Amino acid sequence: MDTTRIRITAHAPGQDRVLTDEALGFLLQLHDAFECTRQQLLQDRRRRRAAFADGDSPRFLESTRRIREDASWRVAPPAPGLEDRRVEITGPIERKMTINALNSGAKVWLADCEDASSPLWRNVIASQVNLQDAIRGSIAFTSPEGKEYKVTAAETPTIVVRPRGWHLDEHRILVDGKPMSGSLVDFGLHVLHNADDLIAAGRGPYFYLPKLESHHEARLWNDVFVMAQQLLVLPQGTIRATVLIETITAAFEMEEILFELREHSAGLNAGRWDYLFSMIKAFRLRGPEFVLPDRARLTMTVPFMRAYTEQLVRACHRRGAHAIGGMAAFVPSAKDPEATERALAAVASDKAREAGDGFDGSWVAHPGLVETCRSAFDAVLGDRPNQLERTREDVPVDGAALIDLSTTEGDITEAGLRSNIEIGIRYMEAWLRGHGAVAIYSLMEDAATAEISRSQVWQWIHNESATADGRTITRERCEAIVDELAAGFDRSPGNRYREAIALFREIALEETYPAFLTLAGTERYLGDGAERPITGPIPVQERVAA
């Protein structure tokens, strides 16, 4: 394999261990086989977004009706280590957080290269190094204060890696002068370096697939899995993947996505935060009936979210696939025991609802929530590993319910507007410094929750929405809030609030609407190999016309 076509434009500790000649050759084979299809599918996304802006709505596909109506097919049985998934913990693959996740008592650890990880080059490389060490049992960490961290749990969670979405490039690895797919880089490095060790330990190379917008994108992943298994001489079906249903278009193609991946499928997950972001993005210009209230009011009990989750369980269990619930984002705090007690009660209620609805497990963002989640599912599952037998045929397949936002109760408030602006800026400042998961006001914020915050602000401005006090939300009003907040931000050396504020203005307050803040932020501030701020506006191709 002629790896001279590859140019790496940055360097980070551990890079030589990760980007071996074998690894680069493997990535190049994946790139040559699938890059053209990836670009075609991204173009399909842009066409769909334009159609929604023009008044079209997602619907069940007539072309795949036969798949939905054929009751005979099933996905593969659960893979080793994925039979019982009643509690899954998520987080970035930072060294200390990796150890904490492995010690958490969860059944599964979602090792996140995506929304909980800022794509600084040092993070991309460190994630792969930490995965290798965790899988080989050699991971340890000593904090600057001298505190030692090591894995002490007798039974550690099954590791499931979430690579970056199809839309994200890896700008520091160029092939013939063009960037590789971030998805293929994250996937390829993990499966090449770790598949054999995982299989020897009685597990396998397992993945969470984010941001899929169609069954065609699932088919591309399935083709990647087939080729990777052939190249690495792994039995077909060794690789397994759980798909996050976190876009409105994917919600109309859940059974088709399972069908495309059926030999490699490990189920679907209700990616609640990105799903809300997708709804706002798809219908941001469709009028007041598509404008949602404060982010805090958008719980899983609002009608369109209930329709989404119940139809997800139905789709999964009809096909023998696991249905995994959404993330509990609360961060417990010993400093405020009363607030923690109230929040834990809310988490317990949320997880009890999911278990009662038929989900087989759910996500938490902090080790302190593992027991709460486990208890809720223990109460329903008992000794059973899952509840796949609950096919939920009582749930209607109702496309109208999935996109009926008009019944969502609640107001837009001044506090909600200010919260969206503050969270958006605070998150992006941390993201620019390399932190993809950040506790802000006792909630774990990641790229998905920040996307909701900035997208709501954009939508409210462009729909001339008003807060409950009757005042219209304008760009000038939002700019005044930004200026007021900016005066209180810490401007000490090392902080990046100046850039975060500039980025927030571009993605939330301008006329055009960037499809993803991660795309905008990467191009704007992390685009060159040295990861220095670059000048100029967000590239035109990454904007969505208003």
Coordinates of C-alpha atoms in Angstrom, one line a residue:
M1 CA 0.0 0.0 0.0
D2 CA 1.5 3.3 -1.1
T3 CA 1.1 5.4 2.0
T4 CA 3.2 8.2 0.5
R5 CA -0.2 9.6 -0.6
I6 CA -0.9 10.4 3.0
R7 CA 0.3 13.6 4.7
I8 CA 0.0 14.2 8.4
T9 CA 0.0 17.8 9.3
A10 CA 0.3 17.7 13.1
H11 CA 2.0 15.8 15.9
A12 CA 0.9 14.7 19.4
P13 CA 2.3 12.4 22.1
G14 CA 1.6 8.8 21.2
Q15 CA 1.2 9.4 17.5
D16 CA 3.9 7.0 16.4
R17 CA 2.2 4.2 18.4
V18 CA -1.2 4.9 16.8
L19 CA -0.3 5.9 13.2
T20 CA 1.8 3.0 12.3
D21 CA 2.5 2.1 8.7
E22 CA 0.0 -0.8 9.0
A23 CA -2.6 1.6 10.4
L24 CA -2.1 4.2 7.7
G25 CA -2.3 1.5 5.0
F26 CA -5.6 0.2 6.5
L27 CA -7.0 3.8 6.7
L28 CA -6.0 4.4 3.1
Q29 CA -7.8 1.3 1.9
L30 CA -11.0 2.4 3.7
H31 CA -10.7 5.9 2.3
D32 CA -10.3 4.7 -1.3
A33 CA -13.2 2.4 -1.0
F34 CA -15.8 4.7 0.6
E35 CA -14.9 8.4 0.3
C36 CA -16.8 8.9 -2.9
T37 CA -20.0 7.4 -1.4
R38 CA -19.6 9.4 1.8
Q39 CA -19.5 12.6 -0.2
Q40 CA -22.6 11.6 -2.2
L41 CA -24.5 10.9 1.0
L42 CA -23.5 14.3 2.4
Q43 CA -24.8 15.9 -0.7
D44 CA -28.1 14.0 -0.2
R45 CA -28.2 15.6 3.3
R46 CA -27.9 19.1 1.9
R47 CA -30.7 18.4 -0.6
R48 CA -33.0 17.2 2.2
R49 CA -32.3 20.2 4.3
A50 CA -33.1 22.5 1.4
A51 CA -36.4 20.6 0.8
F52 CA -37.4 20.9 4.5
A53 CA -36.8 24.7 4.3
D54 CA -39.0 24.8 1.2
G55 CA -41.9 23.1 3.1
D56 CA -41.3 19.4 2.6
S57 CA -41.6 17.1 5.6
P58 CA -40.0 13.7 6.4
R59 CA -42.2 10.7 5.8
F60 CA -42.0 6.9 5.8
L61 CA -40.5 5.8 2.5
E62 CA -42.7 4.0 0.0
S63 CA -39.6 2.5 -1.6
T64 CA -38.9 0.5 1.6
R65 CA -42.4 -0.5 2.5
R66 CA -41.6 -4.1 1.9
I67 CA -38.9 -4.1 4.6
R68 CA -41.3 -2.7 7.2
E69 CA -44.1 -5.0 6.3
D70 CA -42.0 -8.2 6.1
A71 CA -42.4 -9.6 9.6
S72 CA -39.9 -12.4 9.1
W73 CA -36.5 -10.8 9.4
R74 CA -34.4 -10.3 12.6
V75 CA -31.1 -8.8 13.5
A76 CA -28.3 -11.0 14.8
P77 CA -28.6 -12.2 18.4
P78 CA -26.8 -10.0 21.1
A79 CA -23.0 -10.2 20.8
P80 CA -20.8 -11.4 23.8
G81 CA -20.8 -8.7 26.4
L82 CA -23.9 -6.9 25.0
E83 CA -26.6 -9.2 26.3
D84 CA -27.3 -7.1 29.4
R85 CA -27.1 -3.3 28.8
R86 CA -29.3 -2.0 31.6
V87 CA -26.9 0.8 32.4
E88 CA -24.4 2.5 30.1
I89 CA -22.0 5.3 31.0
T90 CA -20.8 7.8 28.5
G91 CA -17.9 10.2 28.3
P92 CA -14.8 11.3 26.6
I93 CA -11.8 9.0 26.4
E94 CA -9.7 11.1 28.7
R95 CA -7.3 9.0 30.8
K96 CA -8.8 9.7 34.3
M97 CA -12.4 9.5 33.0
T98 CA -11.6 6.2 31.2
I99 CA -10.5 4.7 34.5
N100 CA -13.6 6.1 36.3
A101 CA -15.9 4.7 33.7
L102 CA -14.2 1.3 33.9
N103 CA -14.7 1.3 37.7
S104 CA -18.3 2.7 37.5
G105 CA -20.2 -0.6 37.7
A106 CA -22.0 0.1 34.4
K107 CA -22.6 -2.7 32.0
V108 CA -21.3 -0.7 29.0
W109 CA -19.0 2.2 28.6
L110 CA -19.5 4.4 25.6
A111 CA -16.0 5.6 24.8
D112 CA -16.8 8.8 22.9
C113 CA -14.8 10.3 20.1
E114 CA -17.7 12.4 19.0
D115 CA -20.0 14.9 20.9
A116 CA -18.2 14.5 24.2
S117 CA -14.7 15.0 22.7
S118 CA -13.2 18.2 21.3
P119 CA -11.4 17.2 18.1
L120 CA -8.0 18.7 19.0
W121 CA -5.3 16.5 17.5
R122 CA -3.9 15.7 20.9
N123 CA -7.4 14.4 21.9
V124 CA -7.8 12.3 18.7
I125 CA -4.4 10.5 19.4
A126 CA -4.9 10.3 23.2
S127 CA -8.3 8.6 22.8
Q128 CA -6.7 5.8 20.7
V129 CA -3.8 5.5 23.2
N130 CA -6.1 5.3 26.1
L131 CA -8.4 2.7 24.4
Q132 CA -5.4 0.5 23.7
D133 CA -4.2 0.7 27.3
A134 CA -7.7 0.2 28.8
I135 CA -8.2 -2.9 26.6
R136 CA -4.8 -4.3 27.5
G137 CA -5.3 -3.7 31.2
S138 CA -2.4 -1.3 31.5
I139 CA -4.1 2.0 32.0
A140 CA -3.2 4.2 35.0
F141 CA -3.1 7.9 35.8
T142 CA -1.5 10.2 38.4
S143 CA -3.0 13.7 38.7
P144 CA -0.8 16.8 39.1
E145 CA -1.7 16.7 42.8
G146 CA -0.3 13.2 43.1
K147 CA -3.6 11.3 43.3
E148 CA -3.3 7.9 41.6
Y149 CA -6.1 6.3 39.5
K150 CA -6.2 2.7 38.5
V151 CA -8.8 0.1 37.5
T152 CA -9.9 -1.8 40.6
A153 CA -13.3 -3.3 39.4
A154 CA -13.4 -7.0 39.2
E155 CA -15.8 -6.7 36.2
T156 CA -15.4 -3.8 33.8
P157 CA -18.0 -2.5 31.3
T158 CA -18.0 -3.7 27.7
I159 CA -16.4 -1.0 25.6
V160 CA -18.4 0.5 22.8
V161 CA -16.7 3.3 20.8
R162 CA -18.5 6.2 19.2
P163 CA -16.6 7.5 16.2
R164 CA -17.2 10.9 14.7
G165 CA -20.2 11.4 12.3
W166 CA -20.0 11.1 8.6
H167 CA -20.0 14.9 8.2
L168 CA -16.8 15.4 10.1
D169 CA -13.4 15.4 8.3
E170 CA -10.0 14.7 9.9
H171 CA -8.1 17.7 8.6
R172 CA -4.7 16.5 10.0
I173 CA -4.6 13.4 7.9
L174 CA -4.7 14.2 4.2
V175 CA -4.9 11.8 1.2
D176 CA -3.9 13.4 -2.1
G177 CA -4.3 16.7 -0.4
K178 CA -7.9 16.1 0.9
P179 CA -8.9 15.3 4.5
M180 CA -9.9 11.8 5.5
S181 CA -13.3 11.0 7.1
G182 CA -13.2 11.4 10.8
S183 CA -15.5 8.5 11.1
L184 CA -13.2 6.1 9.2
V185 CA -10.1 7.4 11.2
D186 CA -11.7 6.7 14.6
F187 CA -13.3 3.4 13.5
G188 CA -10.2 2.2 11.6
L189 CA -7.6 2.9 14.2
H190 CA -9.7 1.2 17.0
V191 CA -10.6 -1.9 15.0
L192 CA -7.1 -2.4 13.6
H193 CA -5.3 -2.0 16.9
N194 CA -7.8 -3.6 19.3
A195 CA -10.1 -6.2 17.6
D196 CA -7.9 -9.2 18.4
D197 CA -7.5 -8.3 22.0
L198 CA -11.2 -7.6 22.5
I199 CA -12.1 -11.0 20.9
A200 CA -9.5 -12.8 23.1
A201 CA -11.2 -11.2 26.1
G202 CA -14.6 -12.5 25.1
R203 CA -15.9 -9.3 23.7
G204 CA -15.5 -7.7 20.2
P205 CA -15.1 -4.4 18.4
Y206 CA -18.4 -2.6 19.1
F207 CA -19.5 0.8 18.0
Y208 CA -22.1 3.5 18.4
L209 CA -22.9 5.2 15.1
P210 CA -23.9 8.9 15.4
K211 CA -25.9 11.4 13.3
L212 CA -27.2 8.9 10.7
E213 CA -29.8 10.6 8.5
S214 CA -30.9 7.6 6.3
H215 CA -30.7 3.9 5.8
H216 CA -28.3 4.6 3.0
E217 CA -25.8 5.9 5.5
A218 CA -26.3 2.7 7.6
R219 CA -25.6 0.7 4.4
L220 CA -22.3 2.5 4.0
W221 CA -21.3 1.6 7.6
N222 CA -22.3 -2.0 6.9
D223 CA -20.1 -2.0 3.8
V224 CA -17.2 -0.6 5.9
F225 CA -17.7 -3.4 8.5
V226 CA -17.7 -6.1 5.8
M227 CA -14.5 -4.8 4.2
A228 CA -12.7 -4.3 7.5
Q229 CA -13.5 -7.8 8.6
Q230 CA -12.2 -9.2 5.3
L231 CA -9.0 -7.2 5.5
L232 CA -8.4 -8.1 9.2
V233 CA -9.6 -11.7 8.7
L234 CA -12.4 -11.5 11.2
P235 CA -15.6 -13.5 10.9
Q236 CA -18.4 -11.5 9.4
G237 CA -20.6 -10.3 12.2
T238 CA -17.8 -9.8 14.7
I239 CA -18.2 -6.0 14.5
R240 CA -21.5 -4.8 16.0
A241 CA -23.0 -1.4 16.0
T242 CA -25.8 0.4 17.9
V243 CA -27.2 3.3 15.9
L244 CA -28.2 6.5 17.6
I245 CA -31.6 7.7 16.3
E246 CA -30.9 11.3 16.7
T247 CA -32.2 12.9 13.5
I248 CA -35.8 13.3 12.4
T249 CA -35.1 11.6 9.1
A250 CA -33.6 8.5 10.8
A251 CA -36.8 8.3 13.0
F252 CA -38.7 7.6 9.8
E253 CA -36.3 4.8 8.8
M254 CA -35.6 2.9 12.0
E255 CA -36.5 -0.5 10.7
E256 CA -34.6 0.1 7.4
I257 CA -31.5 1.0 9.4
L258 CA -31.8 -2.2 11.4
F259 CA -32.3 -4.1 8.2
E260 CA -29.2 -2.6 6.5
L261 CA -27.0 -3.5 9.5
R262 CA -28.8 -6.7 10.6
E263 CA -25.7 -9.0 10.6
H264 CA -23.8 -6.3 12.5
S265 CA -26.7 -4.6 14.5
A266 CA -26.7 -4.2 18.2
G267 CA -29.8 -2.1 18.3
L268 CA -30.9 1.5 18.4
N269 CA -30.5 4.3 21.0
A270 CA -32.8 7.2 21.7
G271 CA -30.3 10.1 21.3
R272 CA -32.6 12.6 22.8
W273 CA -30.5 15.8 22.7
D274 CA -29.3 15.5 19.1
Y275 CA -32.9 14.5 18.2
L276 CA -34.2 17.8 19.6
F277 CA -31.4 19.6 17.8
S278 CA -32.4 17.9 14.5
M279 CA -36.0 18.9 14.9
I280 CA -35.1 22.5 15.5
K281 CA -32.7 22.5 12.6
A282 CA -35.1 20.8 10.1
F283 CA -38.1 23.1 10.9
R284 CA -36.3 26.3 12.0
L285 CA -38.0 28.3 9.2
R286 CA -41.4 26.7 9.1
G287 CA -43.3 29.1 11.3
P288 CA -44.6 29.5 14.9
E289 CA -46.1 26.0 15.1
F290 CA -42.6 24.6 14.9
V291 CA -41.1 26.9 17.5
L292 CA -40.3 25.2 20.8
P293 CA -40.3 26.6 24.3
D294 CA -37.4 26.8 26.8
R295 CA -34.9 24.0 26.5
A296 CA -35.6 23.0 30.1
R297 CA -39.3 22.3 29.2
L298 CA -38.3 19.8 26.4
T299 CA -38.5 16.6 28.5
M300 CA -39.1 13.1 27.3
T301 CA -42.7 13.4 28.3
V302 CA -43.7 16.0 25.7
P303 CA -45.9 14.3 23.0
F304 CA -43.5 14.3 20.0
M305 CA -40.7 12.9 22.2
R306 CA -43.0 10.2 23.6
A307 CA -44.0 9.2 20.1
Y308 CA -40.3 9.0 19.1
T309 CA -39.2 6.8 22.0
E310 CA -42.2 4.4 22.0
Q311 CA -41.9 3.9 18.2
L312 CA -38.2 3.2 18.7
V313 CA -38.8 0.5 21.2
R314 CA -41.4 -1.0 18.9
A315 CA -39.1 -1.0 15.9
C316 CA -36.3 -2.6 17.8
H317 CA -38.1 -5.3 19.6
R318 CA -40.0 -6.4 16.5
R319 CA -36.6 -7.2 15.0
G320 CA -34.9 -8.7 18.1
A321 CA -32.7 -5.6 18.6
H322 CA -31.9 -3.8 21.9
A323 CA -33.6 -0.4 22.5
I324 CA -31.4 1.9 24.7
G325 CA -32.7 5.0 26.4
G326 CA -31.4 8.5 26.5
M327 CA -28.8 10.2 28.6
A328 CA -29.3 11.5 32.1
A329 CA -27.1 14.6 32.1
F330 CA -27.2 15.5 35.8
V331 CA -23.9 15.8 37.6
P332 CA -24.2 15.1 41.4
S333 CA -22.6 17.6 43.8
A334 CA -21.7 17.0 47.4
K335 CA -21.8 20.8 47.8
D336 CA -25.6 20.9 47.3
P337 CA -27.1 17.8 48.8
E338 CA -30.7 19.0 48.5
A339 CA -30.5 19.8 44.8
T340 CA -28.7 16.5 44.3
E341 CA -31.5 14.7 46.0
R342 CA -34.2 16.4 43.9
A343 CA -32.2 15.7 40.7
L344 CA -31.6 12.0 41.6
A345 CA -35.4 11.6 42.1
A346 CA -36.0 13.1 38.7
V347 CA -33.4 10.7 37.1
A348 CA -35.0 7.8 38.9
S349 CA -38.4 8.7 37.5
D350 CA -37.0 9.2 34.0
K351 CA -35.3 5.8 34.0
A352 CA -38.3 4.1 35.5
R353 CA -40.4 5.5 32.7
E354 CA -37.9 4.1 30.1
A355 CA -37.8 0.7 31.7
G356 CA -41.6 0.7 31.9
D357 CA -41.8 1.6 28.2
G358 CA -39.7 -1.4 27.2
F359 CA -36.2 -0.1 26.9
D360 CA -33.5 -2.6 27.7
G361 CA -31.1 -0.1 29.2
S362 CA -30.2 3.6 29.4
W363 CA -27.4 6.1 29.5
V364 CA -25.9 8.1 32.3
A365 CA -23.2 10.8 32.1
H366 CA -21.7 10.4 35.6
P367 CA -20.7 7.4 37.8
G368 CA -22.9 8.8 40.6
L369 CA -26.0 8.0 38.5
V370 CA -25.1 4.3 37.7
E371 CA -26.9 2.9 40.8
T372 CA -30.0 5.0 40.2
C373 CA -30.3 3.8 36.6
R374 CA -29.6 0.2 37.5
S375 CA -32.2 0.2 40.3
A376 CA -34.9 1.4 37.9
F377 CA -34.1 -1.3 35.4
D378 CA -33.6 -4.0 38.0
A379 CA -37.2 -3.3 39.2
V380 CA -38.5 -4.2 35.7
L381 CA -36.0 -6.7 34.4
G382 CA -35.1 -8.6 37.6
D383 CA -32.7 -11.3 36.5
R384 CA -33.5 -11.1 32.8
P385 CA -30.8 -9.4 30.7
N386 CA -33.3 -7.5 28.6
Q387 CA -37.0 -7.4 27.6
L388 CA -36.8 -8.1 23.9
E389 CA -40.0 -10.1 24.2
R390 CA -42.0 -6.9 24.7
T391 CA -42.7 -6.1 21.1
R392 CA -44.9 -3.0 21.8
E393 CA -47.4 -3.8 19.1
D394 CA -49.7 -1.6 21.0
V395 CA -47.7 1.4 19.8
P396 CA -49.1 2.9 16.5
V397 CA -46.6 3.7 13.7
D398 CA -47.6 7.3 13.5
G399 CA -45.5 9.7 11.3
A400 CA -47.7 12.7 12.1
A401 CA -47.0 12.3 15.8
L402 CA -43.3 12.4 15.2
I403 CA -43.4 15.9 13.8
D404 CA -46.3 17.4 15.7
L405 CA -44.6 20.1 17.8
S406 CA -47.7 22.2 18.2
T407 CA -48.9 20.3 21.3
T408 CA -45.7 21.1 23.2
E409 CA -46.5 23.2 26.2
G410 CA -44.4 26.0 27.7
D411 CA -43.2 29.5 27.2
I412 CA -40.0 31.1 26.0
T413 CA -38.7 33.0 28.9
E414 CA -36.0 35.6 29.5
A415 CA -34.3 33.1 31.7
G416 CA -34.4 30.5 29.0
L417 CA -33.0 32.9 26.4
R418 CA -30.2 33.9 28.7
S419 CA -29.4 30.3 29.6
N420 CA -29.2 29.3 26.0
I421 CA -26.7 32.1 25.3
E422 CA -24.6 31.5 28.3
I423 CA -24.4 27.7 27.9
G424 CA -23.6 28.1 24.3
I425 CA -20.7 30.4 25.0
R426 CA -19.4 28.6 28.0
Y427 CA -19.5 25.2 26.3
M428 CA -17.7 26.5 23.2
E429 CA -15.0 28.1 25.2
A430 CA -14.3 24.8 26.9
W431 CA -14.5 23.0 23.6
L432 CA -11.9 25.3 22.0
R433 CA -9.6 24.5 24.9
G434 CA -10.1 20.8 24.3
H435 CA -12.9 19.7 26.6
G436 CA -15.9 18.2 24.9
A437 CA -18.0 17.3 28.0
V438 CA -18.4 20.1 30.5
A439 CA -20.4 20.4 33.7
I440 CA -22.3 23.7 33.6
Y441 CA -24.8 24.4 36.4
S442 CA -24.9 20.7 37.4
L443 CA -25.7 19.4 33.9
M444 CA -23.2 17.7 31.7
E445 CA -23.2 19.7 28.5
D446 CA -21.8 18.3 25.2
A447 CA -22.0 19.3 21.6
A448 CA -25.5 18.1 21.3
T449 CA -26.9 20.2 24.1
A450 CA -24.9 23.2 22.9
E451 CA -26.5 22.7 19.5
I452 CA -30.0 23.0 21.0
S453 CA -29.0 26.2 22.8
R454 CA -27.6 28.0 19.8
S455 CA -30.2 26.7 17.4
Q456 CA -33.1 27.8 19.5
V457 CA -31.7 31.3 19.7
W458 CA -31.3 31.4 15.9
Q459 CA -34.8 30.1 15.4
W460 CA -36.4 32.5 17.9
I461 CA -34.8 35.4 16.2
H462 CA -35.8 34.4 12.7
N463 CA -39.3 33.6 13.7
E464 CA -39.7 36.9 15.7
S465 CA -40.7 34.9 18.7
A466 CA -41.4 36.6 21.9
T467 CA -40.6 35.9 25.5
A468 CA -43.4 35.4 28.0
D469 CA -43.3 39.1 28.9
G470 CA -44.3 40.0 25.4
R471 CA -40.9 41.3 24.1
T472 CA -39.7 40.2 20.7
I473 CA -36.4 38.3 20.5
T474 CA -34.2 40.2 18.2
R475 CA -30.5 40.0 17.3
E476 CA -29.9 43.3 19.1
R477 CA -31.5 41.9 22.3
C478 CA -29.3 38.8 22.1
E479 CA -26.2 40.9 21.4
A480 CA -27.0 42.9 24.6
I481 CA -27.2 39.7 26.6
V482 CA -23.9 38.5 25.1
D483 CA -22.2 41.8 26.0
E484 CA -23.6 41.6 29.6
L485 CA -22.4 38.0 30.0
A486 CA -19.0 38.7 28.5
A487 CA -18.3 41.3 31.2
G488 CA -18.4 38.5 33.8
F489 CA -16.4 35.8 32.0
D490 CA -12.9 35.0 33.2
R491 CA -10.4 36.5 30.7
S492 CA -7.3 35.1 32.4
P493 CA -4.5 33.6 30.1
G494 CA -5.5 30.3 28.6
N495 CA -9.2 31.0 28.4
R496 CA -10.8 31.4 25.0
Y497 CA -13.9 33.5 25.6
R498 CA -13.1 36.0 23.0
E499 CA -13.1 33.4 20.3
A500 CA -16.1 31.5 21.8
I501 CA -18.1 34.7 21.8
A502 CA -17.2 35.4 18.1
L503 CA -18.0 31.8 17.2
F504 CA -21.4 32.0 19.0
R505 CA -22.3 35.2 17.2
E506 CA -21.5 33.5 13.9
I507 CA -23.5 30.3 14.6
A508 CA -26.5 31.8 16.4
L509 CA -26.9 35.4 15.5
E510 CA -26.0 35.7 11.8
E511 CA -28.4 35.4 8.9
T512 CA -27.0 32.1 7.7
Y513 CA -27.2 28.9 9.8
P514 CA -24.2 26.6 10.0
A515 CA -25.3 23.0 9.9
F516 CA -23.1 21.9 12.9
L517 CA -21.3 24.0 15.4
T518 CA -18.5 21.4 15.4
L519 CA -18.0 22.0 11.7
A520 CA -18.0 25.7 12.1
G521 CA -15.7 25.6 15.1
T522 CA -13.3 23.2 13.5
E523 CA -13.0 25.2 10.3
R524 CA -12.9 28.5 12.1
Y525 CA -10.5 27.8 14.9
L526 CA -9.0 24.3 14.7
G527 CA -8.4 24.1 11.0
D528 CA -4.7 24.1 10.7
G529 CA -2.2 21.6 12.0
A530 CA -1.0 23.8 14.8
E531 CA -4.5 24.4 16.0
R532 CA -4.1 28.2 16.1
P533 CA -7.1 30.4 15.4
I534 CA -7.5 31.0 11.6
T535 CA -9.0 34.2 10.2
G536 CA -12.0 34.7 8.0
P537 CA -15.6 33.7 8.1
I538 CA -17.0 30.1 8.3
P539 CA -16.5 28.6 4.9
V540 CA -19.5 29.0 2.6
Q541 CA -19.9 25.3 2.0
E542 CA -20.5 24.7 5.7
R543 CA -23.4 27.2 5.9
V544 CA -27.0 26.6 5.4
A545 CA -28.9 29.3 3.7
A546 CA -31.5 31.1 5.7

